[in-house]
Short mmCIF file of C-alpha atoms in Angstrom, two decimals:
data_model
loop_
_atom_site.label_atom_id
_atom_site.label_comp_id
_atom_site.label_asym_id
_atom_site.label_seq_id
_atom_site.Cartn_x
_atom_site.Cartn_y
_atom_site.Cartn_z
CA MET A 20 -20.88 22.61 -88.80
CA ASP A 21 -20.69 25.25 -91.53
CA ALA A 22 -23.02 27.48 -89.61
CA LEU A 23 -20.90 27.01 -86.44
CA LYS A 24 -17.73 27.85 -88.29
CA ALA A 25 -19.25 30.87 -89.99
CA LYS A 26 -20.59 32.13 -86.63
CA TYR A 27 -17.20 32.19 -84.99
CA LEU A 28 -15.27 33.42 -87.97
CA ALA A 29 -17.67 36.38 -88.21
CA ALA A 30 -17.19 37.03 -84.47
CA LEU A 31 -13.44 37.01 -84.93
CA GLY A 32 -13.71 39.39 -87.81
CA ASN A 33 -15.63 41.87 -85.67
CA ALA A 34 -13.34 41.63 -82.64
CA GLN A 35 -11.58 44.95 -82.13
CA GLY A 36 -9.19 44.22 -79.31
CA GLU A 37 -7.43 41.61 -77.21
CA ALA A 38 -10.34 41.44 -74.73
CA ALA A 39 -12.93 40.80 -77.50
CA LEU A 40 -10.66 38.22 -79.07
CA GLU A 41 -10.35 36.35 -75.77
CA GLU A 42 -14.14 36.26 -75.37
CA VAL A 43 -14.57 34.61 -78.79
CA ARG A 44 -11.85 32.08 -77.92
CA LEU A 45 -13.47 31.09 -74.69
CA SER A 46 -16.95 30.85 -76.33
CA ALA A 47 -15.61 28.56 -79.01
CA LEU A 48 -12.62 26.65 -77.66
CA GLY A 49 -12.69 27.16 -73.89
CA LYS A 50 -13.45 24.28 -71.52
CA LYS A 51 -17.06 25.39 -71.43
CA GLY A 52 -17.08 26.56 -75.02
CA GLU A 53 -19.46 25.39 -77.70
CA ILE A 54 -17.05 23.23 -79.62
CA SER A 55 -15.75 21.68 -76.41
CA ALA A 56 -19.34 20.82 -75.51
CA LEU A 57 -19.93 19.19 -78.84
CA MET A 58 -16.73 17.16 -78.44
CA SER A 59 -18.03 15.80 -75.13
CA THR A 60 -21.11 14.34 -76.92
CA LEU A 61 -19.04 12.17 -79.29
CA GLY A 62 -18.77 9.35 -76.72
CA LYS A 63 -22.51 8.69 -76.97
CA MET A 64 -22.49 8.19 -80.72
CA GLU A 65 -22.10 5.03 -82.78
CA PRO A 66 -18.52 4.34 -83.89
CA GLU A 67 -19.08 5.32 -87.51
CA ALA A 68 -21.03 8.44 -86.67
CA ARG A 69 -18.51 9.41 -83.95
CA LYS A 70 -15.68 9.08 -86.39
CA ALA A 71 -17.32 11.37 -88.98
CA ALA A 72 -18.53 13.95 -86.48
CA GLY A 73 -15.15 13.99 -84.70
CA ALA A 74 -13.30 14.64 -87.97
CA MET A 75 -15.61 17.55 -88.87
CA LEU A 76 -15.33 19.05 -85.39
CA ASN A 77 -11.53 18.88 -85.52
CA VAL A 78 -11.51 20.66 -88.87
CA VAL A 79 -13.77 23.38 -87.49
CA LYS A 80 -11.70 23.66 -84.35
CA ASP A 81 -8.40 23.99 -86.31
CA GLU A 82 -9.85 26.62 -88.66
CA ILE A 83 -11.16 28.70 -85.76
CA ASP A 84 -7.83 28.36 -83.95
CA SER A 85 -5.94 29.49 -87.09
CA ALA A 86 -8.29 32.42 -87.51
CA LEU A 87 -7.73 33.32 -83.86
CA ARG A 88 -3.91 33.37 -84.31
CA ALA A 89 -4.20 35.40 -87.49
CA LYS A 90 -6.50 37.94 -85.90
CA LYS A 91 -4.22 38.20 -82.89
CA ALA A 92 -1.22 38.85 -85.12
CA ALA A 93 -3.23 41.44 -87.11
CA LEU A 94 -4.20 43.29 -83.92
CA ALA A 95 -0.55 43.23 -82.73
CA ASP A 96 0.58 44.68 -86.09
CA ALA A 97 -2.02 47.40 -85.93
CA ALA A 98 -0.97 48.31 -82.38
CA LEU A 99 2.67 48.48 -83.45
CA ASP A 100 1.79 50.66 -86.46
CA GLU A 101 -0.12 53.03 -84.20
CA ARG A 102 2.77 53.24 -81.75
CA LEU A 103 5.26 53.91 -84.52
CA ARG A 104 3.02 56.73 -85.76
CA SER A 105 2.65 58.25 -82.29
CA GLU A 106 6.26 57.68 -81.13
CA TRP A 107 8.05 58.67 -84.32
CA LEU A 108 11.80 59.02 -84.04
CA ASP A 109 14.11 60.83 -86.46
CA VAL A 110 17.03 58.40 -86.69
CA THR A 111 19.09 61.02 -88.56
CA LEU A 112 19.35 63.24 -85.48
CA PRO A 113 22.77 63.23 -83.71
CA GLY A 114 23.07 60.97 -80.61
CA ARG A 115 22.57 62.41 -77.16
CA PRO A 116 25.86 62.64 -75.20
CA ARG A 117 26.06 60.39 -72.14
CA PRO A 118 27.47 61.88 -68.92
CA ARG A 119 31.03 60.70 -68.26
CA GLY A 120 33.09 60.50 -65.16
CA THR A 121 35.55 63.34 -64.65
CA ILE A 122 38.95 63.68 -63.01
CA HIS A 123 38.83 65.02 -59.45
CA PRO A 124 39.95 68.70 -59.17
CA VAL A 125 42.75 67.84 -56.77
CA SER A 126 44.11 65.23 -59.23
CA GLN A 127 43.77 67.69 -62.11
CA VAL A 128 45.63 70.40 -60.19
CA MET A 129 48.39 67.90 -59.33
CA GLU A 130 48.79 67.15 -63.01
CA GLU A 131 48.82 70.85 -63.90
CA LEU A 132 51.47 71.81 -61.33
CA THR A 133 53.61 68.78 -62.07
CA ALA A 134 53.67 69.77 -65.79
CA ILE A 135 54.52 73.37 -64.91
CA PHE A 136 57.38 72.56 -62.59
CA ALA A 137 58.65 69.88 -64.99
CA ASP A 138 59.14 72.61 -67.56
CA MET A 139 61.41 74.36 -64.98
CA GLY A 140 63.45 71.23 -64.38
CA PHE A 141 61.84 69.91 -61.23
CA ALA A 142 61.50 66.14 -60.82
CA VAL A 143 58.76 64.55 -58.68
CA ALA A 144 59.82 62.95 -55.42
CA GLU A 145 57.64 60.70 -53.24
CA GLY A 146 57.79 59.35 -49.69
CA PRO A 147 55.69 57.41 -47.15
CA GLN A 148 52.61 58.93 -45.54
CA VAL A 149 53.49 57.33 -42.22
CA GLU A 150 56.74 58.97 -41.14
CA SER A 151 59.11 58.65 -38.19
CA ASP A 152 59.24 61.53 -35.74
CA TRP A 153 62.78 62.22 -36.92
CA TYR A 154 61.91 62.74 -40.59
CA ASN A 155 58.74 64.70 -39.87
CA PHE A 156 60.19 67.01 -37.17
CA ASP A 157 63.80 66.59 -36.01
CA ALA A 158 65.44 66.62 -39.43
CA LEU A 159 63.48 69.74 -40.25
CA ASN A 160 64.81 71.68 -37.28
CA ILE A 161 61.43 71.61 -35.47
CA PRO A 162 62.16 71.68 -31.73
CA PRO A 163 60.54 69.35 -29.20
CA GLU A 164 58.47 72.11 -27.68
CA HIS A 165 56.98 73.18 -31.07
CA PRO A 166 53.08 73.15 -31.06
CA ALA A 167 53.02 70.92 -34.17
CA ARG A 168 54.54 68.10 -32.08
CA GLN A 169 51.61 68.07 -29.73
CA GLU A 170 48.81 65.52 -30.01
CA HIS A 171 46.18 68.23 -30.58
CA ASP A 172 47.91 69.09 -33.89
CA THR A 173 49.38 65.81 -35.17
CA PHE A 174 48.13 62.22 -35.59
CA PHE A 175 50.55 60.00 -33.69
CA MET A 176 50.55 56.24 -34.38
CA ALA A 177 49.57 54.06 -31.42
CA ARG A 178 52.48 52.40 -29.61
CA ALA A 179 52.58 49.85 -26.80
CA SER A 180 54.43 51.02 -23.73
CA ASP A 181 57.24 48.43 -24.35
CA ASP A 182 57.53 49.17 -28.11
CA PRO A 183 61.20 50.12 -28.75
CA ARG A 184 60.52 51.75 -32.13
CA PRO A 185 60.69 55.55 -32.43
CA PRO A 186 57.45 57.54 -32.56
CA HIS A 187 55.69 57.59 -35.95
CA VAL A 188 53.11 60.07 -37.24
CA LEU A 189 50.82 60.64 -40.19
CA ARG A 190 53.06 63.17 -41.96
CA THR A 191 51.99 66.75 -41.32
CA HIS A 192 53.63 68.08 -44.53
CA THR A 193 55.58 66.69 -47.47
CA SER A 194 58.84 68.24 -46.22
CA PRO A 195 60.12 64.80 -45.05
CA VAL A 196 60.17 63.85 -48.74
CA GLN A 197 62.77 66.63 -49.27
CA ILE A 198 64.97 65.16 -46.54
CA ARG A 199 64.74 61.70 -48.08
CA ALA A 200 65.45 63.05 -51.58
CA MET A 201 68.54 64.89 -50.42
CA MET A 202 69.78 61.85 -48.50
CA GLU A 203 69.32 59.62 -51.56
CA GLN A 204 70.45 62.01 -54.35
CA GLY A 205 72.69 64.51 -52.60
CA ALA A 206 73.24 67.95 -54.16
CA PRO A 207 72.55 69.59 -56.56
CA ILE A 208 68.87 68.71 -56.59
CA ARG A 209 65.61 70.12 -57.86
CA VAL A 210 62.38 68.34 -56.82
CA ILE A 211 58.72 68.89 -55.96
CA ALA A 212 56.89 66.66 -53.46
CA PRO A 213 53.13 66.51 -54.00
CA GLY A 214 50.99 64.29 -51.81
CA ARG A 215 48.52 63.79 -48.95
CA VAL A 216 49.22 65.24 -45.50
CA TYR A 217 47.34 65.03 -42.17
CA ARG A 218 46.60 67.49 -39.39
CA MET A 219 43.92 67.72 -36.72
CA ASP A 220 41.87 70.52 -38.22
CA MET A 221 38.39 70.74 -39.83
CA ASP A 222 36.48 73.75 -41.08
CA GLN A 223 35.56 75.57 -44.33
CA THR A 224 39.25 76.00 -45.27
CA HIS A 225 40.88 73.11 -43.38
CA ALA A 226 40.52 69.33 -43.37
CA PRO A 227 42.23 66.57 -41.35
CA MET A 228 43.47 65.14 -44.65
CA PHE A 229 44.49 67.49 -47.49
CA HIS A 230 47.17 67.85 -50.15
CA GLN A 231 50.41 69.78 -50.39
CA VAL A 232 53.13 70.35 -52.89
CA GLU A 233 56.55 71.40 -51.64
CA GLY A 234 59.48 72.40 -53.79
CA LEU A 235 63.22 72.21 -53.15
CA ALA A 236 66.18 73.52 -55.19
CA ILE A 237 69.76 73.08 -53.91
CA ASP A 238 72.85 74.31 -55.72
CA ARG A 239 75.96 76.34 -54.98
CA ASP A 240 74.66 79.84 -55.91
CA ILE A 241 70.86 79.70 -55.52
CA SER A 242 69.30 82.77 -53.86
CA MET A 243 65.95 84.32 -52.99
CA ALA A 244 65.94 85.87 -56.46
CA ASN A 245 65.73 82.36 -57.95
CA LEU A 246 62.92 81.53 -55.58
CA LYS A 247 60.96 84.64 -56.61
CA TRP A 248 61.35 83.88 -60.31
CA THR A 249 60.27 80.28 -59.88
CA LEU A 250 57.15 81.24 -57.94
CA GLU A 251 56.26 84.02 -60.42
CA GLU A 252 56.58 81.64 -63.37
CA PHE A 253 54.50 79.02 -61.64
CA CYS A 254 51.69 81.47 -60.72
CA ARG A 255 51.63 82.91 -64.22
CA ALA A 256 51.28 79.49 -65.79
CA PHE A 257 48.90 77.96 -63.22
CA PHE A 258 46.45 80.87 -63.06
CA GLU A 259 46.76 81.43 -66.80
CA VAL A 260 47.44 85.17 -66.61
CA PRO A 261 50.06 87.18 -68.58
CA SER A 262 51.72 88.58 -65.45
CA VAL A 263 51.60 88.34 -61.68
CA GLU A 264 52.91 90.36 -58.83
CA LEU A 265 54.06 88.64 -55.66
CA ARG A 266 54.75 90.20 -52.24
CA PHE A 267 57.17 88.54 -49.80
CA ARG A 268 56.47 89.12 -46.09
CA ALA A 269 59.01 88.17 -43.41
CA SER A 270 57.87 85.14 -41.40
CA HIS A 271 59.29 82.25 -39.47
CA PHE A 272 59.54 78.57 -40.31
CA PRO A 273 61.96 76.30 -38.44
CA PHE A 274 63.23 74.75 -41.60
CA THR A 275 64.04 77.96 -43.56
CA GLU A 276 66.06 81.12 -42.81
CA PRO A 277 65.19 83.69 -43.97
CA SER A 278 61.51 82.71 -44.28
CA ALA A 279 58.69 84.52 -46.12
CA GLU A 280 54.97 84.27 -46.61
CA VAL A 281 54.05 84.91 -50.25
CA ASP A 282 51.03 86.99 -51.31
CA ILE A 283 49.72 87.45 -54.80
CA ARG A 284 48.06 90.60 -56.12
CA CYS A 285 44.37 90.10 -56.82
CA SER A 286 40.90 91.69 -56.91
CA TRP A 287 37.41 90.65 -55.99
CA LYS A 288 34.66 91.72 -58.36
CA ASP A 289 31.07 90.46 -58.26
CA GLY A 290 32.20 87.66 -56.01
CA GLN A 291 34.85 86.52 -58.51
CA LEU A 292 38.58 86.35 -57.77
CA LYS A 293 40.87 87.93 -60.36
CA ILE A 294 44.55 87.00 -60.09
CA GLY A 295 47.23 89.42 -61.25
CA GLU A 296 45.25 92.65 -61.02
CA GLY A 297 43.60 94.85 -58.42
CA ASP A 298 44.45 96.38 -55.06
CA SER A 299 44.15 93.34 -52.81
CA TRP A 300 46.67 90.70 -51.72
CA LEU A 301 45.99 87.04 -51.04
CA GLU A 302 48.41 84.71 -49.18
CA ILE A 303 49.11 81.54 -51.20
CA LEU A 304 52.16 79.84 -49.80
CA GLY A 305 55.23 79.83 -47.47
CA SER A 306 58.83 79.84 -48.57
CA GLY A 307 62.46 80.65 -47.67
CA MET A 308 66.06 79.60 -47.92
CA VAL A 309 66.72 76.12 -46.52
CA HIS A 310 68.09 76.28 -42.99
CA PRO A 311 71.71 75.06 -42.70
CA LYS A 312 70.68 72.58 -39.99
CA VAL A 313 68.19 70.99 -42.41
CA LEU A 314 70.87 70.58 -45.04
CA ALA A 315 73.21 69.01 -42.46
CA SER A 316 70.48 66.59 -41.33
CA ALA A 317 70.13 65.37 -44.92
CA GLY A 318 73.88 64.93 -45.32
CA VAL A 319 74.41 68.02 -47.46
CA ASP A 320 77.32 70.31 -46.53
CA PRO A 321 75.78 73.77 -45.77
CA THR A 322 79.13 75.47 -46.32
CA GLN A 323 79.14 74.31 -49.96
CA TRP A 324 75.49 74.22 -50.88
CA GLN A 325 72.45 76.38 -50.38
CA GLY A 326 68.95 76.50 -51.78
CA PHE A 327 65.29 77.46 -51.39
CA ALA A 328 62.14 75.58 -50.44
CA PHE A 329 58.44 76.44 -50.68
CA GLY A 330 55.14 74.77 -49.83
CA MET A 331 51.49 75.31 -50.76
CA GLY A 332 48.19 73.61 -50.35
CA ILE A 333 47.00 71.92 -53.57
CA ASP A 334 43.38 72.00 -52.39
CA ARG A 335 43.67 75.74 -51.63
CA ILE A 336 45.08 76.75 -55.02
CA ALA A 337 42.45 74.58 -56.67
CA MET A 338 39.79 76.50 -54.77
CA LEU A 339 41.32 79.80 -55.89
CA LYS A 340 41.62 78.87 -59.56
CA TYR A 341 38.26 77.27 -60.00
CA GLY A 342 36.14 79.36 -57.58
CA ILE A 343 35.30 76.55 -55.17
CA PRO A 344 34.08 78.12 -51.90
CA ASP A 345 34.39 75.20 -49.41
CA LEU A 346 37.30 72.83 -48.97
CA ARG A 347 35.01 70.14 -47.58
CA ALA A 348 33.29 69.83 -50.97
CA PHE A 349 36.41 68.06 -52.27
CA PHE A 350 35.66 65.05 -50.04
CA ASP A 351 31.84 64.70 -49.93
CA SER A 352 30.54 65.68 -53.40
CA ASP A 353 29.62 63.67 -56.50
CA LEU A 354 30.14 63.97 -60.22
CA ARG A 355 27.37 66.53 -60.62
CA TRP A 356 29.35 68.86 -58.32
CA LEU A 357 32.52 68.26 -60.35
CA ARG A 358 30.75 68.94 -63.65
CA HIS A 359 29.31 72.14 -62.15
CA TYR A 360 32.85 73.43 -61.85
CA GLY A 361 33.78 72.30 -65.35
CA PHE A 362 36.14 69.44 -64.63
CA SER A 363 36.86 66.96 -67.39
CA ALA A 364 39.59 64.41 -68.21
CA LEU A 365 42.97 66.07 -68.56
CA ASP A 366 45.33 64.96 -71.33
CA MET A 367 47.95 67.69 -70.79
CA PRO A 368 47.64 71.02 -68.93
CA ASN A 369 47.53 74.02 -71.24
CA LEU A 370 50.47 76.20 -70.24
CA PRO A 371 49.78 79.65 -71.77
CA GLY A 372 52.83 81.23 -73.31
CA GLY A 373 55.17 78.47 -72.15
CA LEU A 374 57.94 79.08 -69.62
CA SER A 375 60.96 81.21 -70.30
CA SER A 376 64.35 80.17 -69.07
#
């Protein structure tokens, strides 16, 4: 028995890996192993001899089994030591930053413009995205024959032929919010109305769902001069430039009179847009003095009150500020695209220089 034990202990000592260790185990303790074979012969012995031989075989078996476990643990420790040497890690190095989700550029621009206009005394007004035909068109002095009231321009809600309710649409602008705000609050009033709007259009600079912000200021002595100052202050703060130059071009909107398209001075250099300098002009919004019929529709006496209104595309000014070339990217891109344009969580917009009164 001593020779048998010494044989297998020596084999275990020479085993250099898991495979060699398994071979020794099978040779000694496997079903067809040497010790197992000796155990099978005990039944042929006399009781006294069987008892003595069985005890010795059990001792040898236990010692070999213990040596097997010890060798296996030693091999595992050696493998771990080698891995630690080859995969050494400096735990004093700073941690690697994990990518985080970011605020969408449209949401960020909404926060920025809300903060800017809040400094000028404008509150935020909201309204439903499904509007009646009256709020979306009639109250805004848009005549029945206007192209915007055709199905190729506007999303009309389905109606049964016997449905007595008035027509409803997905709002085509946030101007209905101005009507609702005047009807609820009266005059004087100063609000902006940011939100989603819907039109049947889709290309690089248009989408069937996009975002607008419209502004309204009504008081007894408001003029186009107040409108010009408001827009200049907004553009200066939003585009983060020390000064801007705006150009007002006569235009026509049913809900304002007089009406003006507003351009901002800019330049293009190396494919980059520079606001506030250069020899080019870029249209950014529409504006004008609120039409008396619109005031009257909202229950405001146009002989006592007057004011201005303006509207701009939030997606569009986001594209201009952050150099985003395609409007459609706002709706079909992922966080990698957002991080490419530098968007991160916004605590409070940085308004350079503040706003003067």
